[in-house]
Short mmCIF file of C-alpha atoms in Angstrom, two decimals:
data_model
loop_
_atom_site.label_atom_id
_atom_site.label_comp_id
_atom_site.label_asym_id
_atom_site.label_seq_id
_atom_site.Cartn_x
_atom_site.Cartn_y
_atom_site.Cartn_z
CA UNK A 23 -148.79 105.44 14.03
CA UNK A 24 -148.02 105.87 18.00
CA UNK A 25 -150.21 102.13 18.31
CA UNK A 26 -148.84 100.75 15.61
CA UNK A 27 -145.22 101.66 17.24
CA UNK A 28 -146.39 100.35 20.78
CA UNK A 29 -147.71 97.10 19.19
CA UNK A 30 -144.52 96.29 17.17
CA UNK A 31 -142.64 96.75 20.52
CA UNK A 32 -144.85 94.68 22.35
CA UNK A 33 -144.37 91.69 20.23
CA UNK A 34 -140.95 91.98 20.29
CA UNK A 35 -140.41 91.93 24.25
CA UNK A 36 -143.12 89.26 24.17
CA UNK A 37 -141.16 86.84 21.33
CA UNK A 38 -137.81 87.89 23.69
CA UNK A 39 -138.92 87.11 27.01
CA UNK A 40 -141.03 83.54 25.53
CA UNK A 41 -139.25 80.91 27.60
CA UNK A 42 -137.89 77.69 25.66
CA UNK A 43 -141.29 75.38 24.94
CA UNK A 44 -141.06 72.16 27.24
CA UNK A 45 -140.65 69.22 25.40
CA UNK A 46 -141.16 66.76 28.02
CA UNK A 47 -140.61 66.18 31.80
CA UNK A 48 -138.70 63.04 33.14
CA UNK A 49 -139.57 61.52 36.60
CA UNK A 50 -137.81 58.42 37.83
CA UNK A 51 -138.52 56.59 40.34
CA UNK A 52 -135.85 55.38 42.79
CA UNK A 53 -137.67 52.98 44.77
CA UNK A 54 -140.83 51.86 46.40
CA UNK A 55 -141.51 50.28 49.58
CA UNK A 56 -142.39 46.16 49.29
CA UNK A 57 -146.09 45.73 50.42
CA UNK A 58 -146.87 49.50 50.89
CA UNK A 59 -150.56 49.51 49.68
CA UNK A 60 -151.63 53.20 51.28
CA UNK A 61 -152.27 55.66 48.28
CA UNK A 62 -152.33 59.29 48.68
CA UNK A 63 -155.71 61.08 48.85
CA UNK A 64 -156.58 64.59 48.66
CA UNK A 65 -155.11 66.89 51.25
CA UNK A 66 -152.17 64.61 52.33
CA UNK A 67 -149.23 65.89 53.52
CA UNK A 68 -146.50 64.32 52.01
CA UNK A 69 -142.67 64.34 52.92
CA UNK A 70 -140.53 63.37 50.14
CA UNK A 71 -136.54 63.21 49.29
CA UNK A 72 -135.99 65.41 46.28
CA UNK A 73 -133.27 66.21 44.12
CA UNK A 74 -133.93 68.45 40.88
CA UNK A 75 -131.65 68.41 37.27
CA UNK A 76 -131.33 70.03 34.50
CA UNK A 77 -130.15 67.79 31.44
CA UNK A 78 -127.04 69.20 31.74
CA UNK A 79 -126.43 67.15 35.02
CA UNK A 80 -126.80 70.55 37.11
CA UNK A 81 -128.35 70.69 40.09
CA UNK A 82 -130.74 73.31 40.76
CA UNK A 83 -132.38 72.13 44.19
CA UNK A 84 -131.66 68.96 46.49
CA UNK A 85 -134.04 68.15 49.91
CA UNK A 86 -131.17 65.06 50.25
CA UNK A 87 -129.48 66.46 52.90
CA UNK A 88 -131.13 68.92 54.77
CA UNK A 89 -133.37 68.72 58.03
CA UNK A 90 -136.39 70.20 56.31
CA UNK A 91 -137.43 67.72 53.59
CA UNK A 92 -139.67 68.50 50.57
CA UNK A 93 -142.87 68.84 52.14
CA UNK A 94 -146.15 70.20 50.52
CA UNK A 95 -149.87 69.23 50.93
CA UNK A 96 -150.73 68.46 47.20
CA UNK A 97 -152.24 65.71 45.17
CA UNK A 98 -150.20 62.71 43.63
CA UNK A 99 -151.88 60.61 41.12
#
Protein backbone atom coordinates (compact mmCIF):
# COMPACT_ATOMS: atom_id res chain seq x y z
CA UNK A 1 0.00 0.00 0.00
CA UNK A 2 3.05 2.33 1.33
CA UNK A 3 4.56 1.77 -2.71
CA UNK A 4 1.59 2.10 -4.19
CA UNK A 5 1.20 5.60 -2.14
CA UNK A 6 4.91 6.64 -3.02
CA UNK A 7 4.30 5.79 -6.73
CA UNK A 8 1.01 7.78 -7.09
CA UNK A 9 2.99 10.74 -5.58
CA UNK A 10 5.75 10.36 -7.75
CA UNK A 11 3.79 10.71 -10.87
CA UNK A 12 2.15 13.49 -9.74
CA UNK A 13 5.34 15.78 -8.94
CA UNK A 14 6.71 14.28 -12.16
CA UNK A 15 3.37 15.36 -14.50
CA UNK A 16 3.74 18.91 -12.24
CA UNK A 17 7.21 19.75 -12.65
CA UNK A 18 7.10 18.39 -16.84
CA UNK A 19 8.13 21.62 -18.53
CA UNK A 20 5.91 22.84 -21.62
CA UNK A 21 7.05 20.38 -24.77
CA UNK A 22 9.07 22.60 -27.37
CA UNK A 23 7.38 22.99 -30.40
CA UNK A 24 10.02 24.51 -32.39
CA UNK A 25 13.06 26.87 -32.11
CA UNK A 26 13.42 30.03 -34.39
CA UNK A 27 16.93 31.35 -35.42
CA UNK A 28 17.25 34.32 -37.71
CA UNK A 29 19.86 35.44 -39.16
CA UNK A 30 20.73 39.16 -39.21
CA UNK A 31 23.44 39.26 -41.58
CA UNK A 32 26.46 37.71 -43.12
CA UNK A 33 29.63 39.08 -44.21
CA UNK A 34 29.98 39.45 -48.40
CA UNK A 35 32.80 37.01 -49.51
CA UNK A 36 33.43 35.44 -46.03
CA UNK A 37 34.19 31.79 -47.15
CA UNK A 38 35.96 30.51 -43.60
CA UNK A 39 33.57 27.85 -41.97
CA UNK A 40 33.79 26.88 -38.45
CA UNK A 41 35.52 23.59 -37.55
CA UNK A 42 35.64 21.72 -34.45
CA UNK A 43 37.07 23.44 -31.43
CA UNK A 44 36.67 27.07 -32.68
CA UNK A 45 36.21 29.69 -30.52
CA UNK A 46 33.62 31.76 -31.63
CA UNK A 47 32.52 35.37 -30.50
CA UNK A 48 29.10 36.18 -31.41
CA UNK A 49 26.40 39.17 -30.74
CA UNK A 50 23.43 37.59 -29.06
CA UNK A 51 20.18 38.64 -28.03
CA UNK A 52 17.58 35.92 -26.65
CA UNK A 53 13.33 36.19 -26.80
CA UNK A 54 10.69 34.69 -25.68
CA UNK A 55 7.55 34.96 -28.09
CA UNK A 56 6.22 37.27 -25.93
CA UNK A 57 8.86 39.90 -27.13
CA UNK A 58 10.72 39.52 -23.59
CA UNK A 59 14.07 39.54 -23.30
CA UNK A 60 15.72 37.06 -21.27
CA UNK A 61 19.56 37.61 -22.16
CA UNK A 62 21.34 40.23 -24.58
CA UNK A 63 25.51 40.06 -25.31
CA UNK A 64 24.53 43.54 -27.49
CA UNK A 65 25.95 45.74 -25.25
CA UNK A 66 28.28 44.47 -22.97
CA UNK A 67 32.22 44.15 -23.12
CA UNK A 68 32.15 40.39 -22.76
CA UNK A 69 30.39 39.03 -25.87
CA UNK A 70 28.84 35.54 -26.23
CA UNK A 71 31.76 33.49 -26.40
CA UNK A 72 31.90 29.59 -26.21
CA UNK A 73 34.13 26.96 -27.97
CA UNK A 74 31.34 24.76 -29.60
CA UNK A 75 30.43 23.41 -32.96
CA UNK A 76 28.21 25.33 -35.60
CA UNK A 77 26.94 23.40 -38.47
Amino acid sequence: MTLRYVLAVLALAGATFAGPEVTELKVEVESVPEGCTTKTKINDMLTMHYTGTLDDGHKFDSRLVDADNFKRNCVFI
